[in-house]
Tab-separated table of N, CA and C in Angstrom:
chain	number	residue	atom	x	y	z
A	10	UNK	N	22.360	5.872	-93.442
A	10	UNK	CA	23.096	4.899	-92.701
A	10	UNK	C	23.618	5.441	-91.379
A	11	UNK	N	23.784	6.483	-91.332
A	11	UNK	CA	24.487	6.973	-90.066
A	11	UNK	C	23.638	7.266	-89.002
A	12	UNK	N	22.240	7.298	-89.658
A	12	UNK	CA	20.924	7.625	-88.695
A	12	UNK	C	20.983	5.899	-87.841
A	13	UNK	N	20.794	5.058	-88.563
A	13	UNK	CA	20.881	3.545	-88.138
A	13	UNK	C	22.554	3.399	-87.549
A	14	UNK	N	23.687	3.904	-87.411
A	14	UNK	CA	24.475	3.569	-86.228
A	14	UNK	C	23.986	4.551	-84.858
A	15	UNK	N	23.578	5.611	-84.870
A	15	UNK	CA	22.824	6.241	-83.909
A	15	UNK	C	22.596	5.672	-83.067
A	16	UNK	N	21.183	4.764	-83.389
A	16	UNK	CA	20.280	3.769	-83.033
A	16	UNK	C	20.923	2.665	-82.317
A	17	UNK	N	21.839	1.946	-83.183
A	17	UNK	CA	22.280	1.105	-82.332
A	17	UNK	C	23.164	0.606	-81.273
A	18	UNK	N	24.157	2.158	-81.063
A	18	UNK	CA	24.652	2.587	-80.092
A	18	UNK	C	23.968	2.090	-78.599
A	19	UNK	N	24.170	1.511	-77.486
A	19	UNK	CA	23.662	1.894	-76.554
A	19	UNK	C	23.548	2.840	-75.752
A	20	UNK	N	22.710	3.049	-74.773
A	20	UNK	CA	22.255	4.351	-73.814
A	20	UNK	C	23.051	4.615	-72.791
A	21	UNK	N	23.867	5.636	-72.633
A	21	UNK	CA	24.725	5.394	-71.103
A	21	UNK	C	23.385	5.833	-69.929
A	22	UNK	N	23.549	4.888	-69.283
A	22	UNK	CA	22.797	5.294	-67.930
A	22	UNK	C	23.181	6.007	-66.902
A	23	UNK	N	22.675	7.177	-66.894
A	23	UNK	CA	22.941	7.943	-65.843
A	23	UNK	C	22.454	7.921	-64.376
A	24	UNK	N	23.295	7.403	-63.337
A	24	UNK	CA	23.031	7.492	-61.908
A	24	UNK	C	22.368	8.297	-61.363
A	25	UNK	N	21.416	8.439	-60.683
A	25	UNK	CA	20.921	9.830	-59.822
A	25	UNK	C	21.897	10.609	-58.983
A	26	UNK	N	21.848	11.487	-58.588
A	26	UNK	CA	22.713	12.026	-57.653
A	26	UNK	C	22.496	11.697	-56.001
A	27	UNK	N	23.732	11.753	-55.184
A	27	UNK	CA	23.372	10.901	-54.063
A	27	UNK	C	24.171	11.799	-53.132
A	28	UNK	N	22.705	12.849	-52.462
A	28	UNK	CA	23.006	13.525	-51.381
A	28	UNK	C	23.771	12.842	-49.840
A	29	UNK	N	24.850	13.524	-49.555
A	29	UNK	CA	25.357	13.418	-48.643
A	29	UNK	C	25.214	14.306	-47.553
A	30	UNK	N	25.140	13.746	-46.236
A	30	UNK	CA	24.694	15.012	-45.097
A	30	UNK	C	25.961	14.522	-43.594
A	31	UNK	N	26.422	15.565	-43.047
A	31	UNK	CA	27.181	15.137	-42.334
A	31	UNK	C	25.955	14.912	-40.835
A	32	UNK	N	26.279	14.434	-40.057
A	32	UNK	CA	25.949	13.945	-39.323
A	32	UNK	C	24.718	14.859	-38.216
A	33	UNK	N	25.594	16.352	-37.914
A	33	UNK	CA	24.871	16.929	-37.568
A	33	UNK	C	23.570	17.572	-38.262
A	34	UNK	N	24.345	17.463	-39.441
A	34	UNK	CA	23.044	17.853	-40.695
A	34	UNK	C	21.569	16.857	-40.780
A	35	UNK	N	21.768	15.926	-40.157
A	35	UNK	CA	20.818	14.665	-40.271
A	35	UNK	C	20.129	15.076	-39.354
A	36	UNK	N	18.428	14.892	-39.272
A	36	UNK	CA	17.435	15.153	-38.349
A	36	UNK	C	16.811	13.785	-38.374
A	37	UNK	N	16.983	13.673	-37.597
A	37	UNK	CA	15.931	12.249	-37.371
A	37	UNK	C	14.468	13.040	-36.815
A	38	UNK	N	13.215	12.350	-37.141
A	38	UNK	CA	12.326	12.474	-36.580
A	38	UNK	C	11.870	11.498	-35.227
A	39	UNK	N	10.820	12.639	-34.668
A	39	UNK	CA	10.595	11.113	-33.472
A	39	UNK	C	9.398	10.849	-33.843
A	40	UNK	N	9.672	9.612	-33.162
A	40	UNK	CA	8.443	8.335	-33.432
A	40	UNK	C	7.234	8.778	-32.703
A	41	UNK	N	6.196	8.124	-33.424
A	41	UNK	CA	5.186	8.494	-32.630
A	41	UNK	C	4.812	7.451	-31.456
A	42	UNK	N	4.616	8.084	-30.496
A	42	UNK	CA	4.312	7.180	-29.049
A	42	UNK	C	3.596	5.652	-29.289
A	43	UNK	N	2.716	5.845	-30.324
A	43	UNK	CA	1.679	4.959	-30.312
A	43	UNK	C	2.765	3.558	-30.987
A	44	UNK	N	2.903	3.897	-31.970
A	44	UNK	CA	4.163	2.931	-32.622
A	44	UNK	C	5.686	2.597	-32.533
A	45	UNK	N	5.457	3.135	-31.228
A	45	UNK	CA	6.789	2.436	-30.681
A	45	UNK	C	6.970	1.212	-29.713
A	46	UNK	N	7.675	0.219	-30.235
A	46	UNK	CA	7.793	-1.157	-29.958
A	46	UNK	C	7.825	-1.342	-28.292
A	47	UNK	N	6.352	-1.420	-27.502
A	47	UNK	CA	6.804	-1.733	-25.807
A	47	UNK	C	7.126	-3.049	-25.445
A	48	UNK	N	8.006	-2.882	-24.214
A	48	UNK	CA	8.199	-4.045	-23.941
A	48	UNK	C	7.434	-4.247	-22.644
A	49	UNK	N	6.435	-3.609	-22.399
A	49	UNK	CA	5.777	-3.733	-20.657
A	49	UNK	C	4.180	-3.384	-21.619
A	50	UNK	N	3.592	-4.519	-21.258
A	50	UNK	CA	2.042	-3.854	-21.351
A	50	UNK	C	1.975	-4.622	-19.652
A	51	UNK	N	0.663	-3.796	-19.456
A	51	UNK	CA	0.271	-4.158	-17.883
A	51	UNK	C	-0.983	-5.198	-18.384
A	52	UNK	N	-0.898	-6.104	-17.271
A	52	UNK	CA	-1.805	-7.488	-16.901
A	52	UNK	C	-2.196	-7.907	-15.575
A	53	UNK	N	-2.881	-8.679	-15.129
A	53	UNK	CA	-2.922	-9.107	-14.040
A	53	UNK	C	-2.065	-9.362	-12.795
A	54	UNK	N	-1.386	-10.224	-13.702
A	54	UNK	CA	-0.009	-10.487	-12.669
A	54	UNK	C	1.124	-9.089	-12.435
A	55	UNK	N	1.448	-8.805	-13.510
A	55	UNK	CA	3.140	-7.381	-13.659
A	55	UNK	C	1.828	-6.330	-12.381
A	56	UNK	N	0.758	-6.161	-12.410
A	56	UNK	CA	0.169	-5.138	-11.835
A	56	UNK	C	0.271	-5.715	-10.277
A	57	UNK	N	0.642	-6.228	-9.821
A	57	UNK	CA	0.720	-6.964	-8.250
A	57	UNK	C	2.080	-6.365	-7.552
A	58	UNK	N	3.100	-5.946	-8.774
A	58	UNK	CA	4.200	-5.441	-8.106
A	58	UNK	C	4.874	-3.922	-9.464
A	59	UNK	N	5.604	-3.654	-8.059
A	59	UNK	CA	6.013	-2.223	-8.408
A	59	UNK	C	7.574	-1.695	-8.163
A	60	UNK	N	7.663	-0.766	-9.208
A	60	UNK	CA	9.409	-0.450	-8.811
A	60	UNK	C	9.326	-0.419	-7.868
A	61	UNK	N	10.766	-0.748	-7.023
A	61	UNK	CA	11.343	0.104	-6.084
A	61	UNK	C	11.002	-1.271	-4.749
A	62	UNK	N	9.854	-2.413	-5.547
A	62	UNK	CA	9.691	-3.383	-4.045
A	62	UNK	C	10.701	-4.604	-3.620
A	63	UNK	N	10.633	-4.852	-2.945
A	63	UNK	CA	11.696	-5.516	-1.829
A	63	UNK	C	10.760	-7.338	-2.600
A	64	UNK	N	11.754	-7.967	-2.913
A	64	UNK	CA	11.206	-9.225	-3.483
A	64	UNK	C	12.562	-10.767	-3.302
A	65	UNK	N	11.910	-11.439	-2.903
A	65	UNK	CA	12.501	-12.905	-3.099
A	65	UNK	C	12.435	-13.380	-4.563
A	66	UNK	N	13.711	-14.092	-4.887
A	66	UNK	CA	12.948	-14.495	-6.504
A	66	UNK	C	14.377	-16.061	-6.122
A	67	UNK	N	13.897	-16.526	-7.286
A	67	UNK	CA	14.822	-17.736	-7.059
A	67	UNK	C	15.056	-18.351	-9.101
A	68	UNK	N	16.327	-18.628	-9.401
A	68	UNK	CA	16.558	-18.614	-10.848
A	68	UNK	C	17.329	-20.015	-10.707
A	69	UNK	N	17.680	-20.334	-12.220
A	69	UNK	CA	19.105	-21.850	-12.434
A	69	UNK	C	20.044	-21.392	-11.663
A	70	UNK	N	20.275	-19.737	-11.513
A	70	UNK	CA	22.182	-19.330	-10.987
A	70	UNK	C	21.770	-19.078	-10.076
A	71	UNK	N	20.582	-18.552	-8.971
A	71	UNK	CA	20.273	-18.586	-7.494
A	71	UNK	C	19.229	-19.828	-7.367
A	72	UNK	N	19.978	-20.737	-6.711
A	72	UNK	CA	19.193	-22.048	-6.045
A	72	UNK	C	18.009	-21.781	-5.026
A	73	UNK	N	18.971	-20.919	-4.452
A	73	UNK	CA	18.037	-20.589	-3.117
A	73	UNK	C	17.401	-19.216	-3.192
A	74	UNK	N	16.170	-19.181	-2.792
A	74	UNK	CA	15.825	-17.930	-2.635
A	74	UNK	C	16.526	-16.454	-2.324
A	75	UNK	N	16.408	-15.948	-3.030
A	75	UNK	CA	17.516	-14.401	-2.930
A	75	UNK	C	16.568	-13.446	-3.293
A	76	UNK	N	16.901	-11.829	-1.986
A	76	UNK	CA	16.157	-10.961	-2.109
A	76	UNK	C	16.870	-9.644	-2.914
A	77	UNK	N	15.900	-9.110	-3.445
A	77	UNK	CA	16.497	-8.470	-4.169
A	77	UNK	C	15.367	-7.034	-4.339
A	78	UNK	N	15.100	-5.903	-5.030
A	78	UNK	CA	14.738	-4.810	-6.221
A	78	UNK	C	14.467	-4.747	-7.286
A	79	UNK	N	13.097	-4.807	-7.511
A	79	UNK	CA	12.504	-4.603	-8.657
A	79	UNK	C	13.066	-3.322	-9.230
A	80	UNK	N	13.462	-2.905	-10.318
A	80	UNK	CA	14.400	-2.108	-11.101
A	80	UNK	C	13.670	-1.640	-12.511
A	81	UNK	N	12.635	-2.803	-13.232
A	81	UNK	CA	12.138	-2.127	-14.484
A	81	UNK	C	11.157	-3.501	-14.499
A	82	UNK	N	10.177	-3.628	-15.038
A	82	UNK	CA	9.081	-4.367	-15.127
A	82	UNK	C	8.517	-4.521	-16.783
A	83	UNK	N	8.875	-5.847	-17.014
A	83	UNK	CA	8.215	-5.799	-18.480
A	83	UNK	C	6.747	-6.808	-18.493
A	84	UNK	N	6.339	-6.997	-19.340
A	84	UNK	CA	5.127	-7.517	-19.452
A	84	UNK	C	5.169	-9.113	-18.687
A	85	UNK	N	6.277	-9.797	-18.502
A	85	UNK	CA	6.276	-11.156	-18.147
A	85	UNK	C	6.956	-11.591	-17.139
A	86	UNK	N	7.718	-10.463	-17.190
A	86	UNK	CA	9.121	-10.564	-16.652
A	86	UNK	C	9.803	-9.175	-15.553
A	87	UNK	N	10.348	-8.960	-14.870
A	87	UNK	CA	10.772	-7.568	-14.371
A	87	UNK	C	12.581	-7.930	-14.143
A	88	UNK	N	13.155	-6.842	-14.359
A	88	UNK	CA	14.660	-6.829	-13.715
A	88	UNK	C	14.636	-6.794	-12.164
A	89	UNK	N	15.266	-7.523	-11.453
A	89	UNK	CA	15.682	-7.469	-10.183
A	89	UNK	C	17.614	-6.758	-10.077
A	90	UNK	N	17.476	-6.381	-9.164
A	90	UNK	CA	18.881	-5.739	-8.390
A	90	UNK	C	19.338	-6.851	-7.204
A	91	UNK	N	20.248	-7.398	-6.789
A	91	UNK	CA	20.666	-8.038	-5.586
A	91	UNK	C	21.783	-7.386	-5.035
A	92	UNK	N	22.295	-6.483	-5.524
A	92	UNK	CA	23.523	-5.804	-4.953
A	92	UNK	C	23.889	-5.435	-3.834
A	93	UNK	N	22.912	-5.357	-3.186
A	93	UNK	CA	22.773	-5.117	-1.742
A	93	UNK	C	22.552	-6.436	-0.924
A	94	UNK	N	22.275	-7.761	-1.595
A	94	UNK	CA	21.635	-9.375	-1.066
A	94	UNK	C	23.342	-9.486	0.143
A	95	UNK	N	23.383	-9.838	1.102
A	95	UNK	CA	25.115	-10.115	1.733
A	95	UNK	C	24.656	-11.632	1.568
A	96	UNK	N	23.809	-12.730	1.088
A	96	UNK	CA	23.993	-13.868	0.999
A	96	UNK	C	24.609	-14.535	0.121
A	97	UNK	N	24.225	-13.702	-1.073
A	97	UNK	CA	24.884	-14.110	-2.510
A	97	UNK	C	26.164	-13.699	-2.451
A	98	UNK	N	27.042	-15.127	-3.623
A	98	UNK	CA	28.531	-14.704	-3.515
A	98	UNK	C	28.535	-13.573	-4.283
A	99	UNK	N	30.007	-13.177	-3.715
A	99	UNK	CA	30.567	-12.085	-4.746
A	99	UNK	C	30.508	-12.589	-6.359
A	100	UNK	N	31.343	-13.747	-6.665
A	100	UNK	CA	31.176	-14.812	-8.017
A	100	UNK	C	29.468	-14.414	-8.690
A	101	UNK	N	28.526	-14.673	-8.121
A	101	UNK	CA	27.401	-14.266	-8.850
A	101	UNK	C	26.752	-13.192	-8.989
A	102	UNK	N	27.641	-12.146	-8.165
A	102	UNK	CA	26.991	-10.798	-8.238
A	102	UNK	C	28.149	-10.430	-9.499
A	103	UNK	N	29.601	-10.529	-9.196
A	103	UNK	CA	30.344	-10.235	-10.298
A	103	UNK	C	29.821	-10.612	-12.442
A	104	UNK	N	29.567	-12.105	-12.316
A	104	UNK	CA	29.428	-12.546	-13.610
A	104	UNK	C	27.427	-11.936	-13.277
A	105	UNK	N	26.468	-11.889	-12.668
A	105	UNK	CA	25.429	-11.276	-13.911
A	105	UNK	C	25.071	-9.636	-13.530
A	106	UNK	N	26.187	-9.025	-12.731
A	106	UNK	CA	26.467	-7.647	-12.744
A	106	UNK	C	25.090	-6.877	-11.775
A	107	UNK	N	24.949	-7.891	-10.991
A	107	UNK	CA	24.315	-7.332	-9.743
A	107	UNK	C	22.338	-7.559	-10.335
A	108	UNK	N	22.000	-7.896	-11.336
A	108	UNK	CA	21.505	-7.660	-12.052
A	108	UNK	C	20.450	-8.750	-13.098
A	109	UNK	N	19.225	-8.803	-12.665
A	109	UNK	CA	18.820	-10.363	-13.977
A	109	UNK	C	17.124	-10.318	-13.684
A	110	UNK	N	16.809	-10.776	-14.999
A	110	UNK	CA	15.445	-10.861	-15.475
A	110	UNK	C	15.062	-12.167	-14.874
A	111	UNK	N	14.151	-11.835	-14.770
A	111	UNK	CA	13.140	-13.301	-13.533
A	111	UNK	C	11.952	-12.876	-13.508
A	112	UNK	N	11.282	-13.772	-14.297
A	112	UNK	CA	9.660	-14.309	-14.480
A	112	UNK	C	8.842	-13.864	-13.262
A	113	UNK	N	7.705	-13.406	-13.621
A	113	UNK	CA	7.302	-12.908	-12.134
A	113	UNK	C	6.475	-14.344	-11.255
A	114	UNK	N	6.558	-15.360	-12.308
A	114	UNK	CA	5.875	-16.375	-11.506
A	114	UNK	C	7.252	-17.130	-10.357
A	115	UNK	N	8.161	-16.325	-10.356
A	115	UNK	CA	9.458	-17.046	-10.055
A	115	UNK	C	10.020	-15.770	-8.715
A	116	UNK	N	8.762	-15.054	-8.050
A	116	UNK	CA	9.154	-13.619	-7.206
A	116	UNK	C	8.111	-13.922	-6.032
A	117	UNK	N	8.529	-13.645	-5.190
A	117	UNK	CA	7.363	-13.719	-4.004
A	117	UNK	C	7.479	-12.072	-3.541
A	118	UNK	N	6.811	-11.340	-3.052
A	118	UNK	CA	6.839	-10.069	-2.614
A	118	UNK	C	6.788	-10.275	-0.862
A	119	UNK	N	8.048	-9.382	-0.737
A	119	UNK	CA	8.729	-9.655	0.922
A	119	UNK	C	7.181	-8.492	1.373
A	120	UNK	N	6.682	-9.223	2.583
A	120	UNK	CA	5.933	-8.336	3.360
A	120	UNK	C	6.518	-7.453	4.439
């Protein structure tokens, strides 16, 4: 009989153990080039312009044409700079921080 309360005891389950590492202890690996998420592939159009060029672009918050600096270029789209524009108010350089993504079908390149 005592073999059969044994039995019907249940099993305590034992947790695994759960390594802790402080922060510097942690190594991250790096990614490999190939599988890392881009946001710029080159195409027809993004290949027509280049950091650093002098560009008109026009958005909903600039009505009017405003020149500005290409700054980073993604596949559809590139960042412009106006910080330097003296047409634009202070008000719209303040709220989008000198700074905004605009479609490249929406850029004319200053000659």
């Amino acid at each position: 009989m005592a073999e059969d309360k044994k039995a019907a005891e249940p099993v305590a389950k034992v947790e695994p153990a759960v390594e802790t590492k402080t922060a510097t202890e942690t190594k991250v690996k790096p990614r490999d080039k190939s599988s890392r998420l881009s946001l710029y592939e080159e195409n027809e159009v993004n290949a027509q312009f280049d950091l650093g060029q002098q560009v008109t672009f026009t958005s909903e918050a600039v009505k009017e044409p405003a020149a500005a600096v290409i700054t980073r270029k993604y596949t559809n789209s590139c960042l412009v700079d106006f910080a330097e524009n003296e047409d634009l108010s202070r008000a719209i350089k303040d709220e989008y921080h000198s700074k905004m993504v605009v479609s490249y079908k929406r850029i004319t390149i200053i000659k």
